[in-house]
Amino acid sequence: MQVIPGVEVTTRDGHLLALFIEDRPPALRSLAATTDWVLQRGGVCLAPHPFTRWTHSLSRRAMLDAVAHNWLAGLEVLNASLAGRASRPHALKFAGQHHLASLGGSDAHMLGIVGLARTRFPGRTPADLRRAIDSRTTFAEGRFARPREIAVEALPQLARSMVHLPVRRVVRFARGQFTSP
């Protein structure tokens, strides 16, 4: 297995995916400052989950600005999350109109979702992926997560965060143990 270093960073203008970097960009800076930071370190900037209403995505205006300044190499046109389903037509159109690399991503906050959406490219190595993004020869493939697939993992996770952890904290507080779990 080969790993491509990267991070999704929150900018003031929305989320940005930075690949091929070793360090985490500073958060909550402008899109211009963040993309500059990434590009100076040899990274690639991509727009994850574009046009979704439920996430802090880059706005159309921010993406147009990024395209005009040549900051953005690609766009996640297939995001396996429920939010990605509604935004896919807009993402495909935008990527095509602006000649951006088309990528797929699981946006996997749960193990069962990993790999549902992915990016195909000519080659097998991280260097091949980099060349494919730069030459716009990537292809998004896969499918969206089904509500049931998400519910199987999300409901127990929700129960833990809303019931079990608060109860544990109350018990610890009552016992005089004030530290976090």
C-alpha atoms as a printed R data frame, in Angstrom:
    type eleno elety resid chain resno       x      y       z
1   ATOM     1    CA   MET     A     1   0.000  0.000   0.000
2   ATOM     2    CA   GLN     A     2   1.161  3.515  -0.765
3   ATOM     3    CA   VAL     A     3   0.009  6.561   1.151
4   ATOM     4    CA   ILE     A     4  -0.335 10.039  -0.264
5   ATOM     5    CA   PRO     A     5   0.189 12.655   2.430
6   ATOM     6    CA   GLY     A     6  -2.569 15.204   2.594
7   ATOM     7    CA   VAL     A     7  -5.064 17.003   4.755
8   ATOM     8    CA   GLU     A     8  -8.430 18.692   4.490
9   ATOM     9    CA   VAL     A     9  -7.971 22.148   5.966
10  ATOM    10    CA   THR     A    10 -10.607 24.681   6.940
11  ATOM    11    CA   THR     A    11  -9.969 28.058   5.360
12  ATOM    12    CA   ARG     A    12 -12.083 31.140   5.985
13  ATOM    13    CA   ASP     A    13 -13.558 30.515   2.542
14  ATOM    14    CA   GLY     A    14 -14.341 26.813   2.987
15  ATOM    15    CA   HIS     A    15 -12.615 23.445   3.085
16  ATOM    16    CA   LEU     A    16  -9.579 22.774   0.918
17  ATOM    17    CA   LEU     A    17  -7.892 19.442   0.282
18  ATOM    18    CA   ALA     A    18  -4.094 19.668   0.129
19  ATOM    19    CA   LEU     A    19  -2.192 16.652  -1.195
20  ATOM    20    CA   PHE     A    20   1.520 15.876  -1.381
21  ATOM    21    CA   ILE     A    21   2.441 17.971   1.651
22  ATOM    22    CA   GLU     A    22   4.086 16.775   4.849
23  ATOM    23    CA   ASP     A    23   2.880 19.472   7.247
24  ATOM    24    CA   ARG     A    24  -0.572 20.732   8.134
25  ATOM    25    CA   PRO     A    25  -1.394 24.176   6.741
26  ATOM    26    CA   PRO     A    26  -2.519 26.747   9.291
27  ATOM    27    CA   ALA     A    27  -6.312 26.715   9.600
28  ATOM    28    CA   LEU     A    28  -8.765 29.595   9.322
29  ATOM    29    CA   ARG     A    29  -6.659 31.635   6.913
30  ATOM    30    CA   SER     A    30  -7.913 32.996   3.614
31  ATOM    31    CA   LEU     A    31  -8.100 30.689   0.618
32  ATOM    32    CA   ALA     A    32  -5.374 32.760  -1.062
33  ATOM    33    CA   ALA     A    33  -3.009 32.431   1.910
34  ATOM    34    CA   THR     A    34  -3.711 28.712   2.334
35  ATOM    35    CA   THR     A    35  -3.271 27.812  -1.330
36  ATOM    36    CA   ASP     A    36  -0.079 29.866  -1.421
37  ATOM    37    CA   TRP     A    37   1.213 27.929   1.613
38  ATOM    38    CA   VAL     A    38   0.384 24.578  -0.037
39  ATOM    39    CA   LEU     A    39   1.755 25.453  -3.473
40  ATOM    40    CA   GLN     A    40   5.014 26.837  -2.018
41  ATOM    41    CA   ARG     A    41   5.586 23.416  -0.461
42  ATOM    42    CA   GLY     A    42   4.970 21.550  -3.711
43  ATOM    43    CA   GLY     A    43   1.443 20.473  -2.861
44  ATOM    44    CA   VAL     A    44  -1.725 20.288  -4.911
45  ATOM    45    CA   CYS     A    45  -4.986 22.039  -3.989
46  ATOM    46    CA   LEU     A    46  -8.352 20.381  -4.561
47  ATOM    47    CA   ALA     A    47 -11.907 21.362  -3.672
48  ATOM    48    CA   PRO     A    48 -13.575 18.642  -1.576
49  ATOM    49    CA   HIS     A    49 -17.357 18.223  -1.429
50  ATOM    50    CA   PRO     A    50 -18.064 21.259  -3.636
51  ATOM    51    CA   PHE     A    51 -21.519 22.820  -3.798
52  ATOM    52    CA   THR     A    52 -22.795 20.985  -0.717
53  ATOM    53    CA   ARG     A    53 -25.059 22.838   1.659
54  ATOM    54    CA   TRP     A    54 -24.253 20.746   4.739
55  ATOM    55    CA   THR     A    55 -20.506 21.276   4.826
56  ATOM    56    CA   HIS     A    56 -18.230 24.299   4.817
57  ATOM    57    CA   SER     A    57 -17.462 24.006   1.107
58  ATOM    58    CA   LEU     A    58 -15.756 26.582  -1.041
59  ATOM    59    CA   SER     A    59 -18.355 28.838  -2.622
60  ATOM    60    CA   ARG     A    60 -18.720 29.083  -6.380
61  ATOM    61    CA   ARG     A    61 -17.168 32.559  -6.203
62  ATOM    62    CA   ALA     A    62 -14.171 31.270  -4.192
63  ATOM    63    CA   MET     A    63 -13.641 28.425  -6.667
64  ATOM    64    CA   LEU     A    64 -13.859 30.818  -9.629
65  ATOM    65    CA   ASP     A    65 -11.240 33.000  -7.945
66  ATOM    66    CA   ALA     A    66  -9.047 29.942  -7.305
67  ATOM    67    CA   VAL     A    67  -9.366 28.868 -10.947
68  ATOM    68    CA   ALA     A    68  -8.551 32.389 -12.176
69  ATOM    69    CA   HIS     A    69  -5.358 32.384 -10.077
70  ATOM    70    CA   ASN     A    70  -4.481 28.782 -11.017
71  ATOM    71    CA   TRP     A    71  -4.605 27.677  -7.371
72  ATOM    72    CA   LEU     A    72  -7.040 24.792  -7.854
73  ATOM    73    CA   ALA     A    73  -5.962 21.641  -9.701
74  ATOM    74    CA   GLY     A    74  -9.073 19.552  -9.219
75  ATOM    75    CA   LEU     A    75 -12.519 19.059  -7.840
76  ATOM    76    CA   GLU     A    76 -14.134 16.173  -6.002
77  ATOM    77    CA   VAL     A    77 -16.883 15.319  -8.498
78  ATOM    78    CA   LEU     A    78 -17.933 12.131  -6.708
79  ATOM    79    CA   ASN     A    79 -18.221 12.362  -2.941
80  ATOM    80    CA   ALA     A    80 -19.700  9.189  -1.451
81  ATOM    81    CA   SER     A    81 -21.429 11.026   1.389
82  ATOM    82    CA   LEU     A    82 -25.137 11.800   1.379
83  ATOM    83    CA   ALA     A    83 -24.268 15.463   0.846
84  ATOM    84    CA   GLY     A    84 -22.301 14.568  -2.274
85  ATOM    85    CA   ARG     A    85 -25.308 13.091  -4.054
86  ATOM    86    CA   ALA     A    86 -27.075 16.427  -4.570
87  ATOM    87    CA   SER     A    87 -23.936 18.339  -5.512
88  ATOM    88    CA   ARG     A    88 -22.552 15.899  -8.116
89  ATOM    89    CA   PRO     A    89 -24.193 17.448 -11.228
90  ATOM    90    CA   HIS     A    90 -22.894 20.900 -10.282
91  ATOM    91    CA   ALA     A    91 -19.405 19.557  -9.534
92  ATOM    92    CA   LEU     A    92 -19.204 17.681 -12.848
93  ATOM    93    CA   LYS     A    93 -20.297 20.745 -14.788
94  ATOM    94    CA   PHE     A    94 -17.864 23.073 -12.987
95  ATOM    95    CA   ALA     A    95 -14.901 20.698 -13.402
96  ATOM    96    CA   GLY     A    96 -15.639 20.310 -17.108
97  ATOM    97    CA   GLN     A    97 -16.126 24.015 -17.734
98  ATOM    98    CA   HIS     A    98 -12.880 24.932 -15.991
99  ATOM    99    CA   HIS     A    99 -10.736 21.971 -17.077
100 ATOM   100    CA   LEU     A   100 -10.099 20.728 -13.548
101 ATOM   101    CA   ALA     A   101  -9.075 17.209 -12.595
102 ATOM   102    CA   SER     A   102 -12.094 15.090 -11.615
103 ATOM   103    CA   LEU     A   103 -11.619 13.144  -8.405
104 ATOM   104    CA   GLY     A   104 -13.634 10.744  -6.298
105 ATOM   105    CA   GLY     A   105 -13.479 10.582  -2.533
106 ATOM   106    CA   SER     A   106 -15.235  8.598   0.166
107 ATOM   107    CA   ASP     A   107 -15.303 11.434   2.693
108 ATOM   108    CA   ALA     A   108 -15.195  8.470   5.040
109 ATOM   109    CA   HIS     A   109 -15.880  9.416   8.604
110 ATOM   110    CA   MET     A   110 -16.835  5.762   9.102
111 ATOM   111    CA   LEU     A   111 -14.896  2.607   8.233
112 ATOM   112    CA   GLY     A   112 -17.727  1.056   6.193
113 ATOM   113    CA   ILE     A   113 -17.680  3.960   3.738
114 ATOM   114    CA   VAL     A   114 -13.955  3.831   2.881
115 ATOM   115    CA   GLY     A   115 -13.414  3.217  -0.821
116 ATOM   116    CA   LEU     A   116 -16.991  3.693  -2.022
117 ATOM   117    CA   ALA     A   117 -15.845  6.596  -4.202
118 ATOM   118    CA   ARG     A   118 -12.330  6.725  -5.555
119 ATOM   119    CA   THR     A   119 -10.093  8.217  -8.221
120 ATOM   120    CA   ARG     A   120  -8.781  6.220 -11.180
121 ATOM   121    CA   PHE     A   121  -5.658  7.385 -12.960
122 ATOM   122    CA   PRO     A   122  -3.050  6.014 -15.333
123 ATOM   123    CA   GLY     A   123  -0.373  4.398 -13.185
124 ATOM   124    CA   ARG     A   124  -0.046  3.077  -9.660
125 ATOM   125    CA   THR     A   125   2.255  5.352  -7.695
126 ATOM   126    CA   PRO     A   126   1.785  8.656  -5.894
127 ATOM   127    CA   ALA     A   127   3.982 10.262  -8.578
128 ATOM   128    CA   ASP     A   128   1.627  8.847 -11.232
129 ATOM   129    CA   LEU     A   129  -1.351 10.333  -9.409
130 ATOM   130    CA   ARG     A   130   0.378 13.697  -9.227
131 ATOM   131    CA   ARG     A   131   1.042 13.609 -12.981
132 ATOM   132    CA   ALA     A   132  -2.565 12.571 -13.643
133 ATOM   133    CA   ILE     A   133  -3.943 15.462 -11.574
134 ATOM   134    CA   ASP     A   134  -1.595 17.892 -13.309
135 ATOM   135    CA   SER     A   135  -2.533 16.557 -16.762
136 ATOM   136    CA   ARG     A   136  -6.245 16.239 -15.880
137 ATOM   137    CA   THR     A   137  -6.353 12.512 -16.680
138 ATOM   138    CA   THR     A   138  -8.076 11.394 -13.477
139 ATOM   139    CA   PHE     A   139 -11.504  9.762 -13.381
140 ATOM   140    CA   ALA     A   140 -13.928  9.546 -10.451
141 ATOM   141    CA   GLU     A   141 -15.696  6.231  -9.972
142 ATOM   142    CA   GLY     A   142 -17.745  4.444  -7.344
143 ATOM   143    CA   ARG     A   143 -21.069  5.047  -5.704
144 ATOM   144    CA   PHE     A   144 -22.810  6.984  -2.991
145 ATOM   145    CA   ALA     A   145 -23.179  5.595   0.502
146 ATOM   146    CA   ARG     A   146 -26.631  4.223   1.187
147 ATOM   147    CA   PRO     A   147 -28.487  5.685   4.172
148 ATOM   148    CA   ARG     A   148 -28.471  2.246   5.824
149 ATOM   149    CA   GLU     A   149 -24.684  1.970   5.501
150 ATOM   150    CA   ILE     A   150 -24.299  5.281   7.253
151 ATOM   151    CA   ALA     A   151 -26.915  4.523   9.911
152 ATOM   152    CA   VAL     A   152 -25.234  1.233  10.891
153 ATOM   153    CA   GLU     A   153 -22.193  3.148  12.127
154 ATOM   154    CA   ALA     A   154 -23.629  6.597  12.781
155 ATOM   155    CA   LEU     A   155 -26.382  5.595  15.221
156 ATOM   156    CA   PRO     A   156 -24.100  3.809  17.704
157 ATOM   157    CA   GLN     A   157 -21.612  6.677  17.360
158 ATOM   158    CA   LEU     A   158 -24.387  9.179  18.030
159 ATOM   159    CA   ALA     A   159 -25.560  7.201  21.065
160 ATOM   160    CA   ARG     A   160 -22.016  7.160  22.466
161 ATOM   161    CA   SER     A   161 -21.565 10.887  22.032
162 ATOM   162    CA   MET     A   162 -24.997 11.937  23.290
163 ATOM   163    CA   VAL     A   163 -25.667  9.370  26.031
164 ATOM   164    CA   HIS     A   164 -22.707  7.272  27.152
165 ATOM   165    CA   LEU     A   165 -20.014  9.967  27.296
166 ATOM   166    CA   PRO     A   166 -22.169 12.573  29.092
167 ATOM   167    CA   VAL     A   167 -23.283  9.961  31.646
168 ATOM   168    CA   ARG     A   168 -19.657  8.947  32.226
169 ATOM   169    CA   ARG     A   169 -18.668 12.578  32.718
170 ATOM   170    CA   VAL     A   170 -21.468 13.166  35.236
171 ATOM   171    CA   VAL     A   171 -20.403 10.056  37.179
172 ATOM   172    CA   ARG     A   172 -16.755 11.193  37.183
173 ATOM   173    CA   PHE     A   173 -17.786 14.665  38.278
174 ATOM   174    CA   ALA     A   174 -19.865 13.203  41.113
175 ATOM   175    CA   ARG     A   175 -16.882 11.121  42.225
176 ATOM   176    CA   GLY     A   176 -14.613 14.160  42.161
177 ATOM   177    CA   GLN     A   177 -12.673 13.033  39.088
178 ATOM   178    CA   PHE     A   178 -12.693 16.222  37.030
179 ATOM   179    CA   THR     A   179 -10.375 15.160  34.210
180 ATOM   180    CA   SER     A   180 -11.578 14.468  30.681
181 ATOM   181    CA   PRO     A   181 -11.925 10.824  29.591
